[in-house]
Amino acid sequence: MDASAVKRVGTGQHAVICLHGWFGSADGWGYWPEVADGWAYSWWFPEMRGYGARKDETGDYTMKEYAADALAFADADGEGLFFGAPEKDENRRAIIDFTTGNRNSGHWLDAMVAFSRANSTEEAFAGAVRSWVRDDYLADVGKPET
């Protein structure tokens, strides 16, 4: 993805990738990018294929392709929630907090990070994160009947 197709707001340590909807573009967030916390976060607003600065870029225009583009962008820039998670406890903590609905105490989160660190290798944890983010089980499950 060309750098001109991604807008960045802020220089904070935590990266957030904001994907626009079907009827928008990276410019369609209103005033929110102007008021977003740029000290704590780096906000990335990439264009999806066929929209905005990527309006002429062709593709399948599927959610799967959009997700793959977003992950490729995150991988290329070394940003995102998962970058450094095997090595950095604060990233493990952020993943645990996010995946449990941001509803548990700091004490509980710290205990989960300590347990995770004590009971896994960085290599195993990194493999699990890659699998969690990239594996596709749809073909294995099949299409549910409605």
mmCIF file of N, CA and C in Angstrom, residues 20-132:
data_model
loop_
_atom_site.group_PDB
_atom_site.id
_atom_site.type_symbol
_atom_site.label_atom_id
_atom_site.label_comp_id
_atom_site.label_asym_id
_atom_site.label_seq_id
_atom_site.Cartn_x
_atom_site.Cartn_y
_atom_site.Cartn_z
ATOM 1 N N HIS A 20 -12.210 2.352 7.330
ATOM 2 C CA HIS A 20 -13.468 3.037 7.016
ATOM 3 C C HIS A 20 -14.525 2.054 6.519
ATOM 4 N N GLY A 21 -15.744 2.510 6.496
ATOM 5 C CA GLY A 21 -16.865 1.678 6.059
ATOM 6 C C GLY A 21 -17.057 1.685 4.555
ATOM 7 N N TRP A 22 -18.071 0.978 4.121
ATOM 8 C CA TRP A 22 -18.352 0.822 2.693
ATOM 9 C C TRP A 22 -18.699 2.137 2.014
ATOM 10 N N PHE A 23 -19.262 3.065 2.745
ATOM 11 C CA PHE A 23 -19.737 4.310 2.151
ATOM 12 C C PHE A 23 -18.785 5.471 2.409
ATOM 13 N N GLY A 24 -17.558 5.175 2.802
ATOM 14 C CA GLY A 24 -16.641 6.235 3.176
ATOM 15 C C GLY A 24 -15.285 6.130 2.530
ATOM 16 N N SER A 25 -14.333 6.737 3.183
ATOM 17 C CA SER A 25 -12.929 6.675 2.790
ATOM 18 C C SER A 25 -12.123 7.087 4.016
ATOM 19 N N ALA A 26 -10.819 7.129 3.874
ATOM 20 C CA ALA A 26 -9.977 7.536 5.002
ATOM 21 C C ALA A 26 -10.245 8.983 5.405
ATOM 22 N N ASP A 27 -10.878 9.750 4.526
ATOM 23 C CA ASP A 27 -11.222 11.140 4.842
ATOM 24 C C ASP A 27 -12.600 11.269 5.478
ATOM 25 N N GLY A 28 -13.299 10.168 5.675
ATOM 26 C CA GLY A 28 -14.678 10.220 6.129
ATOM 27 C C GLY A 28 -14.887 10.111 7.627
ATOM 28 N N TRP A 29 -13.895 10.456 8.420
ATOM 29 C CA TRP A 29 -14.009 10.307 9.871
ATOM 30 C C TRP A 29 -14.453 11.597 10.566
ATOM 31 N N GLY A 30 -14.816 12.614 9.792
ATOM 32 C CA GLY A 30 -15.254 13.868 10.396
ATOM 33 C C GLY A 30 -14.141 14.528 11.188
ATOM 34 N N TYR A 31 -14.494 15.129 12.311
ATOM 35 C CA TYR A 31 -13.506 15.840 13.117
ATOM 36 C C TYR A 31 -12.720 14.921 14.056
ATOM 37 N N TRP A 32 -13.098 13.658 14.115
ATOM 38 C CA TRP A 32 -12.473 12.755 15.079
ATOM 39 C C TRP A 32 -10.945 12.726 14.999
ATOM 40 N N PRO A 33 -10.324 12.624 13.806
ATOM 41 C CA PRO A 33 -8.857 12.624 13.773
ATOM 42 C C PRO A 33 -8.234 13.882 14.386
ATOM 43 N N GLU A 34 -8.967 14.984 14.356
ATOM 44 C CA GLU A 34 -8.456 16.229 14.918
ATOM 45 C C GLU A 34 -8.434 16.212 16.446
ATOM 46 N N VAL A 35 -9.303 15.428 17.056
ATOM 47 C CA VAL A 35 -9.392 15.420 18.514
ATOM 48 C C VAL A 35 -8.869 14.125 19.142
ATOM 49 N N ALA A 36 -8.436 13.183 18.318
ATOM 50 C CA ALA A 36 -7.916 11.904 18.836
ATOM 51 C C ALA A 36 -6.637 12.152 19.639
ATOM 52 N N ASP A 37 -6.418 11.348 20.649
ATOM 53 C CA ASP A 37 -5.241 11.467 21.512
ATOM 54 C C ASP A 37 -3.989 11.053 20.744
ATOM 55 N N GLY A 38 -3.268 12.028 20.228
ATOM 56 C CA GLY A 38 -2.057 11.772 19.459
ATOM 57 C C GLY A 38 -0.808 11.621 20.294
ATOM 58 N N TRP A 39 -0.907 11.863 21.596
ATOM 59 C CA TRP A 39 0.245 11.674 22.484
ATOM 60 C C TRP A 39 0.396 10.207 22.855
ATOM 61 N N ALA A 40 -0.686 9.559 23.157
ATOM 62 C CA ALA A 40 -0.638 8.156 23.576
ATOM 63 C C ALA A 40 -0.758 7.196 22.396
ATOM 64 N N TYR A 41 -1.358 7.653 21.296
ATOM 65 C CA TYR A 41 -1.653 6.752 20.179
ATOM 66 C C TYR A 41 -1.145 7.304 18.853
ATOM 67 N N SER A 42 -0.841 6.392 17.952
ATOM 68 C CA SER A 42 -0.629 6.705 16.540
ATOM 69 C C SER A 42 -1.831 6.131 15.810
ATOM 70 N N TRP A 43 -2.610 6.993 15.204
ATOM 71 C CA TRP A 43 -3.835 6.593 14.515
ATOM 72 C C TRP A 43 -3.540 6.496 13.027
ATOM 73 N N TRP A 44 -3.818 5.359 12.435
ATOM 74 C CA TRP A 44 -3.589 5.129 11.016
ATOM 75 C C TRP A 44 -4.939 4.976 10.329
ATOM 76 N N PHE A 45 -5.129 5.718 9.232
ATOM 77 C CA PHE A 45 -6.370 5.697 8.464
ATOM 78 C C PHE A 45 -6.047 5.281 7.027
ATOM 79 N N PRO A 46 -5.972 3.971 6.757
ATOM 80 C CA PRO A 46 -5.661 3.529 5.392
ATOM 81 C C PRO A 46 -6.909 3.523 4.507
ATOM 82 N N GLU A 47 -6.673 3.725 3.226
ATOM 83 C CA GLU A 47 -7.745 3.600 2.239
ATOM 84 C C GLU A 47 -7.886 2.135 1.853
ATOM 85 N N MET A 48 -9.113 1.680 1.635
ATOM 86 C CA MET A 48 -9.337 0.344 1.100
ATOM 87 C C MET A 48 -9.322 0.439 -0.427
ATOM 88 N N ARG A 49 -9.049 -0.687 -1.065
ATOM 89 C CA ARG A 49 -9.041 -0.726 -2.532
ATOM 90 C C ARG A 49 -10.359 -0.196 -3.083
ATOM 91 N N GLY A 50 -10.228 0.667 -4.103
ATOM 92 C CA GLY A 50 -11.418 1.212 -4.738
ATOM 93 C C GLY A 50 -11.971 2.459 -4.068
ATOM 94 N N TYR A 51 -11.320 2.947 -3.017
ATOM 95 C CA TYR A 51 -11.788 4.113 -2.273
ATOM 96 C C TYR A 51 -10.686 5.171 -2.188
ATOM 97 N N GLY A 52 -11.090 6.437 -2.134
ATOM 98 C CA GLY A 52 -10.164 7.533 -1.891
ATOM 99 C C GLY A 52 -8.931 7.496 -2.783
ATOM 100 N N ALA A 53 -7.753 7.589 -2.163
ATOM 101 C CA ALA A 53 -6.488 7.589 -2.899
ATOM 102 C C ALA A 53 -6.232 6.270 -3.622
ATOM 103 N N ARG A 54 -6.982 5.226 -3.295
ATOM 104 C CA ARG A 54 -6.836 3.919 -3.963
ATOM 105 C C ARG A 54 -8.043 3.618 -4.859
ATOM 106 N N LYS A 55 -8.729 4.653 -5.269
ATOM 107 C CA LYS A 55 -9.951 4.495 -6.058
ATOM 108 C C LYS A 55 -9.714 3.714 -7.343
ATOM 109 N N ASP A 56 -8.544 3.869 -7.947
ATOM 110 C CA ASP A 56 -8.245 3.191 -9.209
ATOM 111 C C ASP A 56 -7.594 1.828 -9.016
ATOM 112 N N GLU A 57 -7.361 1.424 -7.779
ATOM 113 C CA GLU A 57 -6.718 0.130 -7.520
ATOM 114 C C GLU A 57 -7.762 -0.982 -7.570
ATOM 115 N N THR A 58 -7.469 -1.997 -8.367
ATOM 116 C CA THR A 58 -8.425 -3.087 -8.545
ATOM 117 C C THR A 58 -8.184 -4.203 -7.539
ATOM 118 N N GLY A 59 -9.152 -5.074 -7.438
ATOM 119 C CA GLY A 59 -9.050 -6.215 -6.538
ATOM 120 C C GLY A 59 -10.361 -6.966 -6.505
ATOM 121 N N ASP A 60 -10.499 -7.839 -5.510
ATOM 122 C CA ASP A 60 -11.740 -8.589 -5.330
ATOM 123 C C ASP A 60 -12.782 -7.786 -4.560
ATOM 124 N N TYR A 61 -12.324 -6.760 -3.837
ATOM 125 C CA TYR A 61 -13.194 -5.904 -3.027
ATOM 126 C C TYR A 61 -13.977 -6.711 -2.000
ATOM 127 N N THR A 62 -13.302 -7.616 -1.328
ATOM 128 C CA THR A 62 -13.927 -8.439 -0.294
ATOM 129 C C THR A 62 -13.391 -8.045 1.077
ATOM 130 N N MET A 63 -14.137 -8.390 2.109
ATOM 131 C CA MET A 63 -13.671 -8.123 3.466
ATOM 132 C C MET A 63 -12.350 -8.847 3.729
ATOM 133 N N LYS A 64 -12.228 -10.047 3.185
ATOM 134 C CA LYS A 64 -10.993 -10.813 3.357
ATOM 135 C C LYS A 64 -9.810 -10.061 2.739
ATOM 136 N N GLU A 65 -10.005 -9.500 1.567
ATOM 137 C CA GLU A 65 -8.937 -8.751 0.909
ATOM 138 C C GLU A 65 -8.626 -7.470 1.686
ATOM 139 N N TYR A 66 -9.658 -6.778 2.163
ATOM 140 C CA TYR A 66 -9.434 -5.565 2.946
ATOM 141 C C TYR A 66 -8.655 -5.886 4.222
ATOM 142 N N ALA A 67 -9.022 -6.979 4.873
ATOM 143 C CA ALA A 67 -8.308 -7.391 6.088
ATOM 144 C C ALA A 67 -6.863 -7.741 5.767
ATOM 145 N N ALA A 68 -6.638 -8.441 4.662
ATOM 146 C CA ALA A 68 -5.272 -8.794 4.260
ATOM 147 C C ALA A 68 -4.460 -7.539 3.972
ATOM 148 N N ASP A 69 -5.064 -6.555 3.324
ATOM 149 C CA ASP A 69 -4.376 -5.290 3.058
ATOM 150 C C ASP A 69 -4.011 -4.587 4.365
ATOM 151 N N ALA A 70 -4.944 -4.576 5.309
ATOM 152 C CA ALA A 70 -4.678 -3.925 6.594
ATOM 153 C C ALA A 70 -3.551 -4.630 7.340
ATOM 154 N N LEU A 71 -3.556 -5.964 7.344
ATOM 155 C CA LEU A 71 -2.481 -6.710 8.003
ATOM 156 C C LEU A 71 -1.150 -6.500 7.299
ATOM 157 N N ALA A 72 -1.166 -6.448 5.968
ATOM 158 C CA ALA A 72 0.068 -6.203 5.219
ATOM 159 C C ALA A 72 0.622 -4.825 5.553
ATOM 160 N N PHE A 73 -0.262 -3.842 5.672
ATOM 161 C CA PHE A 73 0.170 -2.502 6.064
ATOM 162 C C PHE A 73 0.798 -2.526 7.452
ATOM 163 N N ALA A 74 0.136 -3.180 8.395
ATOM 164 C CA ALA A 74 0.655 -3.258 9.763
ATOM 165 C C ALA A 74 1.996 -3.979 9.799
ATOM 166 N N ASP A 75 2.125 -5.063 9.059
ATOM 167 C CA ASP A 75 3.389 -5.800 9.012
ATOM 168 C C ASP A 75 4.498 -4.947 8.416
ATOM 169 N N ALA A 76 4.196 -4.218 7.344
ATOM 170 C CA ALA A 76 5.205 -3.413 6.657
ATOM 171 C C ALA A 76 5.709 -2.280 7.537
ATOM 172 N N ASP A 77 4.832 -1.715 8.344
ATOM 173 C CA ASP A 77 5.225 -0.597 9.183
ATOM 174 C C ASP A 77 5.642 -1.015 10.587
ATOM 175 N N GLY A 78 5.555 -2.302 10.882
ATOM 176 C CA GLY A 78 5.946 -2.762 12.213
ATOM 177 C C GLY A 78 5.069 -2.199 13.306
ATOM 178 N N GLU A 79 3.826 -1.925 12.982
ATOM 179 C CA GLU A 79 2.907 -1.330 13.941
ATOM 180 C C GLU A 79 1.844 -2.342 14.328
ATOM 181 N N GLY A 80 1.038 -1.971 15.268
ATOM 182 C CA GLY A 80 -0.122 -2.772 15.602
ATOM 183 C C GLY A 80 -0.061 -3.358 16.990
ATOM 184 N N LEU A 81 -1.165 -3.878 17.383
ATOM 185 C CA LEU A 81 -1.318 -4.461 18.710
ATOM 186 C C LEU A 81 -0.400 -5.641 18.925
ATOM 187 N N PHE A 82 -0.157 -6.436 17.870
ATOM 188 C CA PHE A 82 0.560 -7.689 18.039
ATOM 189 C C PHE A 82 2.063 -7.549 17.898
ATOM 190 N N PHE A 83 2.542 -6.454 17.338
ATOM 191 C CA PHE A 83 3.971 -6.272 17.151
ATOM 192 C C PHE A 83 4.664 -6.232 18.512
ATOM 193 N N GLY A 84 5.631 -7.090 18.694
ATOM 194 C CA GLY A 84 6.382 -7.114 19.939
ATOM 195 C C GLY A 84 5.690 -7.826 21.084
ATOM 196 N N ALA A 85 4.521 -8.393 20.855
ATOM 197 C CA ALA A 85 3.776 -9.034 21.943
ATOM 198 C C ALA A 85 4.547 -10.163 22.613
ATOM 199 N N PRO A 86 5.291 -10.997 21.867
ATOM 200 C CA PRO A 86 6.035 -12.057 22.558
ATOM 201 C C PRO A 86 7.088 -11.510 23.523
ATOM 202 N N GLU A 87 7.694 -10.371 23.181
ATOM 203 C CA GLU A 87 8.777 -9.830 24.000
ATOM 204 C C GLU A 87 8.315 -8.803 25.027
ATOM 205 N N LYS A 88 7.248 -8.080 24.741
ATOM 206 C CA LYS A 88 6.840 -6.953 25.581
ATOM 207 C C LYS A 88 5.588 -7.292 26.382
ATOM 208 N N ASP A 89 5.732 -7.266 27.694
ATOM 209 C CA ASP A 89 4.595 -7.577 28.562
ATOM 210 C C ASP A 89 3.431 -6.607 28.366
ATOM 211 N N GLU A 90 3.719 -5.336 28.104
ATOM 212 C CA GLU A 90 2.625 -4.374 27.933
ATOM 213 C C GLU A 90 1.780 -4.705 26.698
ATOM 214 N N ASN A 91 2.392 -5.317 25.677
ATOM 215 C CA ASN A 91 1.614 -5.715 24.501
ATOM 216 C C ASN A 91 0.775 -6.957 24.796
ATOM 217 N N ARG A 92 1.346 -7.894 25.552
ATOM 218 C CA ARG A 92 0.548 -9.059 25.972
ATOM 219 C C ARG A 92 -0.652 -8.580 26.790
ATOM 220 N N ARG A 93 -0.390 -7.648 27.686
ATOM 221 C CA ARG A 93 -1.447 -7.115 28.550
ATOM 222 C C ARG A 93 -2.550 -6.467 27.708
ATOM 223 N N ALA A 94 -2.156 -5.713 26.679
ATOM 224 C CA ALA A 94 -3.144 -5.051 25.821
ATOM 225 C C ALA A 94 -4.007 -6.074 25.086
ATOM 226 N N ILE A 95 -3.393 -7.158 24.625
ATOM 227 C CA ILE A 95 -4.155 -8.202 23.937
ATOM 228 C C ILE A 95 -5.139 -8.863 24.901
ATOM 229 N N ILE A 96 -4.669 -9.199 26.093
ATOM 230 C CA ILE A 96 -5.544 -9.827 27.090
ATOM 231 C C ILE A 96 -6.689 -8.883 27.449
ATOM 232 N N ASP A 97 -6.371 -7.616 27.666
ATOM 233 C CA ASP A 97 -7.389 -6.640 28.031
ATOM 234 C C ASP A 97 -8.432 -6.502 26.922
ATOM 235 N N PHE A 98 -7.975 -6.372 25.677
ATOM 236 C CA PHE A 98 -8.894 -6.215 24.547
ATOM 237 C C PHE A 98 -9.779 -7.442 24.368
ATOM 238 N N THR A 99 -9.171 -8.625 24.413
ATOM 239 C CA THR A 99 -9.928 -9.851 24.133
ATOM 240 C C THR A 99 -10.846 -10.269 25.276
ATOM 241 N N THR A 100 -10.728 -9.635 26.421
ATOM 242 C CA THR A 100 -11.651 -9.906 27.526
ATOM 243 C C THR A 100 -12.598 -8.721 27.756
ATOM 244 N N GLY A 101 -12.700 -7.853 26.760
ATOM 245 C CA GLY A 101 -13.689 -6.782 26.806
ATOM 246 C C GLY A 101 -13.324 -5.585 27.651
ATOM 247 N N ASN A 102 -12.050 -5.391 27.966
ATOM 248 C CA ASN A 102 -11.601 -4.238 28.754
ATOM 249 C C ASN A 102 -12.389 -4.094 30.057
ATOM 250 N N ARG A 103 -12.681 -5.219 30.709
ATOM 251 C CA ARG A 103 -13.519 -5.151 31.907
ATOM 252 C C ARG A 103 -12.849 -5.689 33.166
ATOM 253 N N ASN A 104 -11.593 -6.147 33.053
ATOM 254 C CA ASN A 104 -10.920 -6.728 34.211
ATOM 255 C C ASN A 104 -9.945 -5.741 34.844
ATOM 256 N N SER A 105 -9.661 -5.960 36.108
ATOM 257 C CA SER A 105 -8.788 -5.043 36.846
ATOM 258 C C SER A 105 -7.341 -5.148 36.373
ATOM 259 N N GLY A 106 -6.573 -4.115 36.653
ATOM 260 C CA GLY A 106 -5.149 -4.124 36.343
ATOM 261 C C GLY A 106 -4.431 -5.255 37.047
ATOM 262 N N HIS A 107 -4.834 -5.552 38.271
ATOM 263 C CA HIS A 107 -4.227 -6.653 39.021
ATOM 264 C C HIS A 107 -4.434 -7.979 38.293
ATOM 265 N N TRP A 108 -5.652 -8.226 37.829
ATOM 266 C CA TRP A 108 -5.953 -9.461 37.102
ATOM 267 C C TRP A 108 -5.153 -9.531 35.814
ATOM 268 N N LEU A 109 -5.110 -8.418 35.066
ATOM 269 C CA LEU A 109 -4.355 -8.388 33.809
ATOM 270 C C LEU A 109 -2.876 -8.670 34.047
ATOM 271 N N ASP A 110 -2.299 -8.043 35.069
ATOM 272 C CA ASP A 110 -0.883 -8.276 35.379
ATOM 273 C C ASP A 110 -0.634 -9.733 35.751
ATOM 274 N N ALA A 111 -1.566 -10.331 36.494
ATOM 275 C CA ALA A 111 -1.422 -11.742 36.871
ATOM 276 C C ALA A 111 -1.495 -12.642 35.640
ATOM 277 N N MET A 112 -2.373 -12.327 34.698
ATOM 278 C CA MET A 112 -2.479 -13.116 33.467
ATOM 279 C C MET A 112 -1.213 -13.001 32.626
ATOM 280 N N VAL A 113 -0.645 -11.804 32.551
ATOM 281 C CA VAL A 113 0.605 -11.613 31.806
ATOM 282 C C VAL A 113 1.718 -12.419 32.463
ATOM 283 N N ALA A 114 1.816 -12.356 33.781
ATOM 284 C CA ALA A 114 2.852 -13.114 34.497
ATOM 285 C C ALA A 114 2.672 -14.613 34.275
ATOM 286 N N PHE A 115 1.433 -15.091 34.322
ATOM 287 C CA PHE A 115 1.166 -16.508 34.087
ATOM 288 C C PHE A 115 1.548 -16.889 32.662
ATOM 289 N N SER A 116 1.171 -16.053 31.702
ATOM 290 C CA SER A 116 1.498 -16.304 30.297
ATOM 291 C C SER A 116 3.006 -16.354 30.092
ATOM 292 N N ARG A 117 3.709 -15.409 30.669
ATOM 293 C CA ARG A 117 5.166 -15.343 30.539
ATOM 294 C C ARG A 117 5.812 -16.587 31.161
ATOM 295 N N ALA A 118 5.338 -17.006 32.327
ATOM 296 C CA ALA A 118 5.936 -18.145 33.042
ATOM 297 C C ALA A 118 5.629 -19.481 32.373
ATOM 298 N N ASN A 119 4.548 -19.540 31.606
ATOM 299 C CA ASN A 119 4.096 -20.822 31.074
ATOM 300 C C ASN A 119 4.154 -20.938 29.556
ATOM 301 N N SER A 120 4.909 -20.070 28.904
ATOM 302 C CA SER A 120 5.073 -20.168 27.450
ATOM 303 C C SER A 120 6.429 -19.611 27.049
ATOM 304 N N THR A 121 6.900 -20.069 25.903
ATOM 305 C CA THR A 121 8.115 -19.484 25.341
ATOM 306 C C THR A 121 7.704 -18.347 24.415
ATOM 307 N N GLU A 122 8.621 -17.434 24.151
ATOM 308 C CA GLU A 122 8.320 -16.348 23.223
ATOM 309 C C GLU A 122 8.002 -16.895 21.837
ATOM 310 N N GLU A 123 8.703 -17.961 21.432
ATOM 311 C CA GLU A 123 8.470 -18.560 20.115
ATOM 312 C C GLU A 123 7.061 -19.149 20.019
ATOM 313 N N ALA A 124 6.643 -19.869 21.057
ATOM 314 C CA ALA A 124 5.305 -20.469 21.053
ATOM 315 C C ALA A 124 4.227 -19.384 21.052
ATOM 316 N N PHE A 125 4.427 -18.360 21.855
ATOM 317 C CA PHE A 125 3.458 -17.272 21.924
ATOM 318 C C PHE A 125 3.369 -16.553 20.579
ATOM 319 N N ALA A 126 4.523 -16.288 19.954
ATOM 320 C CA ALA A 126 4.543 -15.623 18.644
ATOM 321 C C ALA A 126 3.808 -16.464 17.605
ATOM 322 N N GLY A 127 4.016 -17.773 17.632
ATOM 323 C CA GLY A 127 3.316 -18.657 16.699
ATOM 324 C C GLY A 127 1.819 -18.636 16.917
ATOM 325 N N ALA A 128 1.397 -18.630 18.171
ATOM 326 C CA ALA A 128 -0.032 -18.583 18.477
ATOM 327 C C ALA A 128 -0.649 -17.272 18.001
ATOM 328 N N VAL A 129 0.055 -16.165 18.198
ATOM 329 C CA VAL A 129 -0.454 -14.869 17.744
ATOM 330 C C VAL A 129 -0.581 -14.855 16.223
ATOM 331 N N ARG A 130 0.448 -15.319 15.519
ATOM 332 C CA ARG A 130 0.375 -15.369 14.047
ATOM 333 C C ARG A 130 -0.818 -16.210 13.593
ATOM 334 N N SER A 131 -1.001 -17.354 14.223
ATOM 335 C CA SER A 131 -2.107 -18.238 13.861
ATOM 336 C C SER A 131 -3.450 -17.570 14.148
ATOM 337 N N TRP A 132 -3.564 -16.935 15.303
ATOM 338 C CA TRP A 132 -4.806 -16.287 15.708
ATOM 339 C C TRP A 132 -5.193 -15.197 14.712
#
